[in-house]
Short mmCIF file of C-alpha atoms and ligand atoms in Angstrom, two decimals:
data_model
loop_
_atom_site.label_atom_id
_atom_site.label_comp_id
_atom_site.label_asym_id
_atom_site.label_seq_id
_atom_site.Cartn_x
_atom_site.Cartn_y
_atom_site.Cartn_z
CA MET A 27 -45.80 -50.56 -23.77
CA ILE A 28 -48.99 -52.15 -24.32
CA SER A 29 -51.48 -49.36 -25.23
CA PHE A 30 -55.30 -49.75 -25.41
CA ALA A 31 -57.08 -47.18 -27.17
CA GLY A 32 -61.05 -47.25 -26.87
CA ILE A 33 -61.26 -50.93 -26.46
CA THR A 34 -65.01 -52.31 -26.61
CA LYS A 35 -65.85 -56.00 -26.90
CA ARG A 36 -69.49 -56.90 -27.47
CA TYR A 37 -70.04 -60.60 -27.56
CA ASP A 38 -73.68 -60.44 -28.82
CA ASP A 39 -76.12 -57.22 -28.88
CA SER A 40 -76.68 -57.70 -24.94
CA THR A 41 -73.49 -58.26 -23.67
CA VAL A 42 -70.85 -55.37 -23.33
CA ALA A 43 -67.91 -57.49 -21.83
CA VAL A 44 -65.45 -54.62 -22.14
CA ASP A 45 -66.59 -50.89 -22.36
CA GLY A 46 -64.28 -48.58 -23.96
CA ILE A 47 -61.17 -49.03 -22.05
CA SER A 48 -58.04 -46.86 -22.93
CA ILE A 49 -54.86 -47.42 -20.64
CA GLU A 50 -51.02 -47.44 -21.13
CA ILE A 51 -49.46 -50.68 -19.79
CA PRO A 52 -45.81 -49.91 -18.91
CA SER A 53 -42.85 -52.56 -20.28
CA ASN A 54 -40.85 -54.07 -17.65
CA GLN A 55 -43.41 -53.91 -15.02
CA LEU A 56 -46.48 -55.84 -13.48
CA THR A 57 -49.76 -54.50 -14.24
CA VAL A 58 -52.68 -56.27 -12.21
CA LEU A 59 -56.09 -55.96 -13.53
CA ILE A 60 -58.68 -56.66 -10.79
CA GLY A 61 -62.13 -56.73 -10.29
CA PRO A 62 -65.20 -58.81 -9.49
CA SER A 63 -66.16 -61.94 -11.61
CA GLY A 64 -67.66 -61.06 -14.87
CA CYS A 65 -66.09 -57.76 -15.24
CA GLY A 66 -64.18 -58.44 -18.32
CA LYS A 67 -60.54 -59.13 -16.98
CA THR A 68 -60.14 -62.28 -19.08
CA THR A 69 -61.71 -60.82 -22.11
CA THR A 70 -59.24 -57.55 -21.97
CA LEU A 71 -56.23 -60.00 -21.37
CA LYS A 72 -57.41 -62.11 -24.49
CA MET A 73 -57.50 -59.29 -26.58
CA ILE A 74 -53.73 -58.69 -26.37
CA ASN A 75 -52.55 -61.88 -28.33
CA ARG A 76 -55.86 -61.65 -30.44
CA ILE A 77 -57.54 -64.89 -29.00
CA VAL A 78 -60.82 -62.39 -28.59
CA GLU A 79 -61.00 -59.57 -31.23
CA PRO A 80 -62.36 -56.35 -29.99
CA THR A 81 -65.23 -54.65 -31.53
CA ALA A 82 -64.11 -51.46 -31.39
CA GLY A 83 -60.88 -49.55 -30.84
CA GLN A 84 -56.99 -50.31 -31.08
CA ILE A 85 -54.44 -51.96 -29.33
CA LEU A 86 -51.01 -51.22 -30.04
CA ILE A 87 -47.66 -52.75 -28.64
CA ASP A 88 -44.58 -50.29 -28.60
CA GLY A 89 -46.46 -48.20 -31.28
CA GLN A 90 -47.70 -50.86 -33.97
CA ASP A 91 -51.16 -52.22 -34.14
CA ILE A 92 -51.32 -55.71 -33.20
CA ARG A 93 -53.17 -56.44 -36.26
CA ASP A 94 -50.18 -55.49 -38.34
CA PHE A 95 -48.04 -58.62 -36.72
CA ASP A 96 -48.40 -61.90 -38.14
CA ILE A 97 -50.85 -63.91 -35.57
CA LYS A 98 -48.16 -66.58 -35.01
CA ASP A 99 -45.58 -64.13 -34.40
CA LEU A 100 -47.91 -62.16 -32.08
CA ARG A 101 -48.83 -65.22 -30.20
CA ARG A 102 -45.37 -66.57 -29.61
CA SER A 103 -44.04 -63.30 -28.32
CA ILE A 104 -46.59 -63.34 -25.62
CA GLY A 105 -46.28 -66.23 -22.90
CA TYR A 106 -49.81 -66.90 -21.71
CA VAL A 107 -51.10 -68.57 -18.49
CA ILE A 108 -54.68 -69.38 -18.95
CA GLN A 109 -57.03 -69.25 -16.11
CA ASN A 110 -57.21 -72.79 -14.29
CA VAL A 111 -53.76 -73.75 -15.62
CA GLY A 112 -54.64 -75.67 -18.81
CA LEU A 113 -51.69 -78.16 -19.36
CA PHE A 114 -51.82 -80.61 -21.86
CA PRO A 115 -52.77 -83.70 -19.90
CA HIS A 116 -51.08 -86.32 -22.21
CA MET A 117 -48.05 -84.60 -22.16
CA THR A 118 -45.35 -84.71 -19.82
CA VAL A 119 -43.94 -81.68 -17.88
CA LYS A 120 -40.96 -81.01 -20.12
CA ASP A 121 -42.90 -81.26 -23.40
CA ASN A 122 -45.54 -78.96 -21.92
CA ILE A 123 -42.75 -76.44 -21.12
CA ALA A 124 -41.07 -77.15 -24.52
CA THR A 125 -44.31 -76.29 -26.74
CA VAL A 126 -43.53 -73.04 -27.94
CA PRO A 127 -39.79 -73.49 -28.40
CA ARG A 128 -40.78 -76.74 -30.38
CA LEU A 129 -42.89 -74.74 -32.54
CA LEU A 130 -39.91 -72.00 -33.06
CA LYS A 131 -37.95 -75.04 -34.20
CA TRP A 132 -35.19 -74.76 -31.49
CA GLU A 133 -32.42 -77.31 -31.34
CA ARG A 134 -33.33 -80.28 -28.94
CA SER A 135 -30.10 -79.41 -26.97
CA ARG A 136 -31.17 -76.03 -26.57
CA ILE A 137 -34.81 -76.86 -25.59
CA GLU A 138 -33.67 -79.51 -23.00
CA GLU A 139 -31.46 -76.91 -21.35
CA ARG A 140 -34.17 -74.37 -21.28
CA VAL A 141 -36.62 -76.63 -19.94
CA MET A 142 -34.09 -77.73 -17.05
CA TYR A 143 -33.19 -74.12 -16.16
CA LEU A 144 -36.99 -72.97 -15.93
CA LEU A 145 -37.82 -76.13 -13.82
CA GLY A 146 -35.35 -74.78 -11.28
CA LEU A 147 -36.39 -71.16 -11.86
CA VAL A 148 -39.89 -72.22 -10.72
CA GLY A 149 -38.66 -74.19 -7.77
CA LEU A 150 -39.30 -77.64 -9.03
CA GLU A 151 -36.57 -80.36 -9.06
CA PRO A 152 -35.64 -80.46 -12.80
CA GLU A 153 -34.69 -84.03 -12.96
CA SER A 154 -37.40 -85.80 -11.19
CA TYR A 155 -40.28 -83.30 -12.57
CA ALA A 156 -39.36 -83.05 -16.25
CA ARG A 157 -40.67 -86.85 -16.86
CA LYS A 158 -44.19 -86.40 -14.87
CA LEU A 159 -47.48 -85.86 -16.39
CA PRO A 160 -49.77 -82.94 -15.16
CA LYS A 161 -51.95 -85.58 -13.36
CA GLU A 162 -48.95 -86.41 -11.06
CA LEU A 163 -48.67 -82.80 -9.79
CA SER A 164 -50.39 -80.88 -6.86
CA GLY A 165 -52.31 -77.71 -7.75
CA GLY A 166 -49.21 -75.54 -6.69
CA GLU A 167 -46.63 -77.78 -8.98
CA ALA A 168 -49.13 -77.56 -11.79
CA GLN A 169 -49.22 -73.64 -11.46
CA ARG A 170 -45.35 -73.54 -11.28
CA VAL A 171 -45.24 -75.60 -14.64
CA GLY A 172 -47.80 -73.14 -16.13
CA VAL A 173 -45.57 -70.30 -15.50
CA ALA A 174 -42.38 -72.15 -16.54
CA ARG A 175 -44.29 -72.70 -20.00
CA ALA A 176 -45.41 -69.09 -20.26
CA LEU A 177 -41.37 -68.33 -19.86
CA ALA A 178 -40.23 -70.96 -22.13
CA ALA A 179 -39.30 -68.69 -25.64
CA ASP A 180 -38.29 -65.95 -23.21
CA PRO A 181 -41.17 -63.69 -24.52
CA PRO A 182 -40.98 -60.05 -23.60
CA ILE A 183 -44.78 -59.99 -22.48
CA ILE A 184 -46.51 -62.52 -20.52
CA LEU A 185 -50.48 -62.62 -19.69
CA MET A 186 -51.39 -64.28 -16.38
CA ASP A 187 -55.07 -65.12 -15.77
CA GLU A 188 -55.61 -65.94 -11.94
CA PRO A 189 -52.25 -68.03 -11.93
CA PHE A 190 -52.36 -68.86 -8.73
CA GLY A 191 -55.78 -69.30 -8.26
CA ALA A 192 -56.46 -72.97 -7.37
CA VAL A 193 -54.30 -73.56 -4.47
CA ASP A 194 -54.60 -73.19 -0.85
CA PRO A 195 -53.48 -69.72 0.94
CA LEU A 196 -50.25 -70.84 2.23
CA THR A 197 -49.06 -72.42 -1.27
CA ARG A 198 -50.18 -69.25 -2.60
CA VAL A 199 -48.28 -66.86 -0.77
CA LYS A 200 -45.21 -69.13 -1.58
CA LEU A 201 -45.91 -69.05 -5.16
CA GLN A 202 -46.48 -65.31 -5.00
CA ASP A 203 -42.99 -64.73 -3.38
CA GLU A 204 -41.22 -67.03 -5.32
CA PHE A 205 -42.93 -65.43 -8.45
CA ALA A 206 -42.05 -61.80 -7.27
CA ARG A 207 -38.42 -62.91 -7.11
CA VAL A 208 -38.50 -64.22 -10.78
CA GLN A 209 -39.85 -61.11 -11.97
CA ARG A 210 -37.17 -58.94 -10.12
CA GLU A 211 -34.70 -60.94 -12.11
CA LEU A 212 -36.41 -60.90 -15.53
CA HIS A 213 -38.37 -57.64 -15.72
CA LYS A 214 -40.82 -58.89 -17.95
CA THR A 215 -43.90 -56.92 -19.28
CA ILE A 216 -46.94 -58.66 -17.36
CA VAL A 217 -50.38 -58.20 -17.42
CA PHE A 218 -51.77 -60.06 -14.19
CA VAL A 219 -55.29 -60.91 -13.75
CA THR A 220 -56.70 -61.75 -10.14
CA HIS A 221 -59.53 -60.83 -7.87
CA ASP A 222 -57.55 -61.39 -4.92
CA ILE A 223 -56.36 -57.85 -3.38
CA ASP A 224 -53.97 -59.00 -1.02
CA GLU A 225 -52.18 -60.76 -4.29
CA ALA A 226 -52.55 -57.74 -6.25
CA ILE A 227 -50.78 -55.39 -3.66
CA ARG A 228 -47.88 -57.91 -2.96
CA LEU A 229 -47.15 -58.25 -6.74
CA ALA A 230 -48.40 -55.03 -8.75
CA ASP A 231 -46.55 -52.19 -9.91
CA ARG A 232 -49.51 -50.81 -11.02
CA ILE A 233 -53.49 -51.93 -10.39
CA ALA A 234 -56.28 -51.35 -13.02
CA VAL A 235 -59.43 -51.78 -10.66
CA MET A 236 -62.46 -52.68 -13.22
CA ARG A 237 -66.03 -52.95 -12.98
CA SER A 238 -68.64 -53.73 -15.55
CA GLY A 239 -66.24 -53.82 -18.46
CA ARG A 240 -64.47 -50.31 -17.37
CA ILE A 241 -61.31 -49.11 -15.64
CA LEU A 242 -62.58 -47.22 -12.81
CA GLN A 243 -58.81 -46.49 -11.24
CA TYR A 244 -55.85 -47.05 -12.68
CA ASP A 245 -52.85 -46.23 -10.16
CA ILE A 246 -49.79 -47.34 -8.17
CA PRO A 247 -51.12 -49.84 -5.44
CA GLU A 248 -50.25 -46.99 -2.65
CA ASN A 249 -52.59 -44.63 -4.31
CA ILE A 250 -55.38 -46.87 -4.84
CA LEU A 251 -55.18 -47.90 -1.17
CA SER A 252 -54.86 -44.14 0.14
CA PHE A 253 -57.15 -42.24 -2.62
CA PRO A 254 -59.55 -44.59 -3.88
CA VAL A 255 -61.59 -42.22 -6.60
CA GLU A 256 -65.09 -44.02 -5.63
CA LYS A 257 -66.91 -46.14 -3.09
CA PHE A 258 -66.70 -49.22 -5.13
CA VAL A 259 -62.92 -48.90 -5.12
CA HIS A 260 -62.75 -48.00 -1.61
CA ASP A 261 -64.97 -50.84 -0.56
CA PHE A 262 -63.04 -53.13 -2.73
CA MET A 263 -59.79 -52.67 -1.13
CA GLY A 264 -61.48 -53.62 2.25
CA SER A 265 -61.72 -51.99 5.54
CA ASP A 266 -58.46 -53.02 6.35
CA ARG A 267 -56.41 -50.77 3.86
CA ALA A 268 -54.54 -49.46 6.56
CA LEU A 269 -52.95 -52.82 7.28
CA LYS A 270 -52.69 -53.59 3.35
CA ARG A 271 -50.71 -50.51 2.96
CA LEU A 272 -48.43 -51.74 5.51
CA SER A 273 -47.56 -54.65 3.47
CA ARG A 274 -45.88 -52.40 0.83
CA VAL A 275 -43.67 -50.66 3.08
CA TYR A 276 -40.52 -52.41 4.60
CA VAL A 277 -38.75 -52.74 7.89
CA ALA A 278 -35.42 -50.91 6.37
CA ASP A 279 -36.90 -47.58 6.30
CA TYR A 280 -38.29 -47.54 9.93
CA ILE A 281 -35.13 -48.94 11.72
CA GLU A 282 -34.59 -46.83 15.05
CA ASP A 283 -31.17 -46.67 16.42
CA VAL A 284 -31.10 -47.69 20.02
CA LYS A 285 -28.62 -48.09 22.68
CA VAL A 286 -27.70 -51.62 23.26
CA VAL A 287 -25.51 -53.70 25.71
CA SER A 288 -22.69 -55.90 25.11
CA ILE A 289 -22.92 -58.80 27.08
CA SER A 290 -19.19 -59.06 27.28
CA GLN A 291 -18.94 -55.85 29.47
CA GLY A 292 -20.49 -55.21 32.75
CA TRP A 293 -23.33 -52.78 34.01
CA ASN A 294 -21.10 -50.00 34.04
CA GLN A 295 -21.72 -49.56 30.39
CA VAL A 296 -25.38 -48.71 31.13
CA GLY A 297 -24.84 -46.00 33.36
CA GLU A 298 -28.09 -43.64 34.30
CA THR A 299 -30.83 -44.65 31.79
CA LYS A 300 -34.71 -44.22 31.42
CA GLU A 301 -34.70 -47.16 29.33
CA GLU A 302 -36.45 -50.15 30.84
CA PHE A 303 -34.98 -53.12 28.48
CA MET A 304 -32.29 -52.85 26.09
CA TRP A 305 -30.99 -55.47 23.22
CA ALA A 306 -27.93 -57.15 24.16
CA ILE A 307 -24.92 -58.12 21.59
CA ASP A 308 -22.45 -60.30 21.62
CA LYS A 309 -18.65 -59.13 20.68
CA ASP A 310 -19.39 -59.63 17.08
CA GLU A 311 -22.35 -57.19 17.46
CA LYS A 312 -24.90 -60.02 16.78
CA LEU A 313 -28.05 -59.60 18.51
CA ILE A 314 -28.64 -62.55 21.14
CA GLY A 315 -31.47 -61.16 23.55
CA TRP A 316 -32.71 -58.49 25.89
CA VAL A 317 -32.19 -57.42 29.41
CA ASP A 318 -34.62 -56.04 31.67
CA VAL A 319 -32.62 -52.90 32.68
CA PHE A 320 -35.07 -51.68 35.06
CA HIS A 321 -35.93 -54.75 37.10
CA SER A 322 -32.52 -56.51 37.21
CA SER A 323 -29.93 -56.68 40.02
CA ARG A 324 -26.89 -55.09 39.21
CA GLU A 325 -25.19 -57.40 41.09
CA ALA A 326 -25.86 -60.06 38.68
CA SER A 327 -23.91 -60.42 35.66
CA ILE A 328 -25.80 -59.06 32.25
CA GLU A 329 -25.28 -62.58 30.90
CA SER A 330 -27.33 -64.04 33.91
CA THR A 331 -30.28 -61.60 33.36
CA LEU A 332 -30.22 -62.11 29.44
CA THR A 333 -33.60 -63.20 27.87
CA GLU A 334 -32.89 -64.87 24.29
CA VAL A 335 -34.21 -63.80 21.36
CA ALA A 336 -34.90 -66.83 18.75
CA ARG A 337 -33.47 -66.54 15.25
CA GLU A 338 -36.80 -66.50 13.51
CA GLU A 339 -38.08 -63.65 16.03
CA ILE A 340 -35.28 -61.15 14.48
CA LEU A 341 -36.78 -59.16 11.69
CA GLN A 342 -34.79 -58.37 8.69
CA PRO A 343 -34.53 -55.14 6.66
CA ASP A 344 -36.63 -56.69 3.78
CA SER A 345 -39.65 -57.78 6.03
CA THR A 346 -42.96 -55.82 5.46
CA VAL A 347 -43.92 -53.76 8.23
CA LYS A 348 -47.24 -55.46 8.09
CA GLU A 349 -45.46 -58.48 9.10
CA ALA A 350 -43.45 -56.72 11.83
CA LEU A 351 -46.81 -55.48 13.51
CA SER A 352 -48.24 -58.90 13.17
CA ARG A 353 -45.34 -60.18 15.04
CA MET A 354 -45.68 -57.37 17.86
CA LEU A 355 -49.10 -58.42 18.28
CA GLU A 356 -48.64 -62.11 18.48
CA SER A 357 -45.68 -61.68 21.17
CA GLY A 358 -47.25 -58.85 22.88
CA THR A 359 -44.22 -56.59 22.42
CA VAL A 360 -44.08 -52.90 21.26
CA ALA A 361 -40.45 -53.33 19.80
CA LEU A 362 -38.59 -55.95 17.90
CA PRO A 363 -35.05 -56.25 16.63
CA VAL A 364 -33.87 -55.86 13.41
CA ALA A 365 -30.61 -57.74 12.34
CA ASP A 366 -29.20 -58.44 8.72
CA SER A 367 -28.66 -61.75 7.14
CA THR A 368 -25.44 -62.72 9.18
CA GLY A 369 -27.20 -61.76 12.59
CA LYS A 370 -25.76 -58.46 13.09
CA PHE A 371 -28.03 -56.03 14.97
CA LEU A 372 -29.06 -52.84 12.94
CA GLY A 373 -31.66 -51.43 15.41
CA GLN A 374 -35.40 -51.87 16.34
CA ILE A 375 -38.50 -51.39 14.88
CA SER A 376 -41.50 -49.83 17.27
CA LEU A 377 -45.35 -50.00 17.44
CA SER A 378 -45.11 -46.32 18.03
CA LYS A 379 -43.17 -45.88 14.81
CA ILE A 380 -45.42 -48.13 12.87
CA GLN A 381 -48.36 -45.67 14.23
CA GLU A 382 -46.51 -42.65 13.15
CA LEU A 383 -46.40 -43.93 9.78
CA THR A 384 -49.71 -45.31 9.43
CA ARG A 385 -50.92 -41.72 11.13
CA SER A 386 -48.86 -39.53 8.37
CA ASP A 387 -50.25 -40.94 5.45
CA LYS A 388 -53.95 -40.86 6.13
CA GLU A 389 -56.06 -39.33 3.73
N1 ATP B 18 -67.25 -65.90 -25.47
C1 ATP B 18 -68.18 -65.70 -24.76
N2 ATP B 18 -69.38 -65.28 -25.22
C2 ATP B 18 -70.47 -64.55 -24.78
N3 ATP B 18 -70.00 -63.92 -23.36
C3 ATP B 18 -68.86 -64.08 -22.71
C4 ATP B 18 -67.98 -64.98 -23.46
N4 ATP B 18 -66.99 -64.87 -22.89
C5 ATP B 18 -67.07 -63.94 -21.85
N5 ATP B 18 -68.24 -63.34 -21.85
C6 ATP B 18 -68.97 -62.58 -20.91
O1 ATP B 18 -68.52 -61.15 -20.82
C7 ATP B 18 -68.38 -60.87 -19.66
C8 ATP B 18 -66.91 -60.46 -19.03
O2 ATP B 18 -66.44 -61.96 -18.97
P1 ATP B 18 -64.64 -62.25 -18.72
O3 ATP B 18 -64.47 -63.77 -18.76
O4 ATP B 18 -63.96 -61.45 -19.19
O5 ATP B 18 -64.92 -61.77 -17.07
P2 ATP B 18 -63.85 -62.07 -16.12
O6 ATP B 18 -63.54 -60.65 -15.28
O7 ATP B 18 -62.64 -62.68 -16.58
O8 ATP B 18 -64.51 -62.97 -14.81
P3 ATP B 18 -63.95 -64.10 -13.75
O9 ATP B 18 -63.15 -63.41 -12.69
O10 ATP B 18 -65.11 -64.76 -13.42
O11 ATP B 18 -63.07 -64.86 -14.81
C9 ATP B 18 -68.97 -61.57 -18.79
O12 ATP B 18 -70.26 -61.06 -18.67
C10 ATP B 18 -69.10 -63.11 -19.40
O13 ATP B 18 -70.37 -63.72 -19.39
MG1 MG B 19 -61.74 -64.53 -15.98
#
């Protein structure tokens, strides 16, 4: 745990960059510092690895004042992804990533192995990327290398300052998803600075909303969205807070069990029903499409009345409810099928179920 106790930073007599912050940042979780430009996020981050020294207050890591550590040991035990990547331009990708392991005098073979492992972990083909120079990388690739470099010596704590800042929105979402996967595996204590609220909601276990050097609210994302403590937080989260909340809930929890038809059987299986349409499965219980029960002639075979559903239109249990809603709006339907990764039908998620969900957690 990283504890801030009454931390203030004044750069000169007039600028109070950080104004009496006290928070506890839990271990093995990702904590986001968010707020407008100039609110003190980078300053807060840099005080943890003592690049900036506080004017007043105390920072503790697992109960020990960070001033009691040898500063070199402290820095080497904390990975740091600086704002705007900051790779060393004349060093190869491999040498950039190997910086801290070299300082720690690891053996060559161990460093080699570690670099290759990390490149793979961040989604870069190790053999071809290790030898490149930073100028030969795209923005997204450079950001991946920045993350790999911070992870190099396997530090328990990682500070990330807008690590996915300088890339297009699509690449950004991809990097976030990949990084979320890495974090699920590694469980590092991460302090992550951003001013992108969607990024914060996607990645954070806890969010601290900052303004003018102070923390206005510090809580789990769901509570920040549902119960903003003041107007600034409310406005900062945006007018689409209800939609944002849906990106924190997963289809798995809203699957409805519904009757299905098996295309290998006849209409008898349907019998009397008020359903207008039904999902159709094959003999292996794989979803293949839907049939219009209301309008179809019972003379024709079920198979001939089938409308197929493309694989990419089928939701998986780990899809977000926001994604489900977005797809419904796009396709003009009120329900979508859910299947597991093998294609086995699990049920459906419907617009009415999503409305129930958003109504029930309104403030
Ligand atoms: N080295 C410095 N000397 C003087 N003032 C500084 C210094 N670094 C930061 N400041 C000031 O401290 C305040 C907080 O800066 P900080 O870099 O922490 O903001 P930030 O929240 O990271 O902003 P951004 O989102 O733009 O990166 C700002 O008013 C800034 O001008
Ligand atoms: Mg900053």
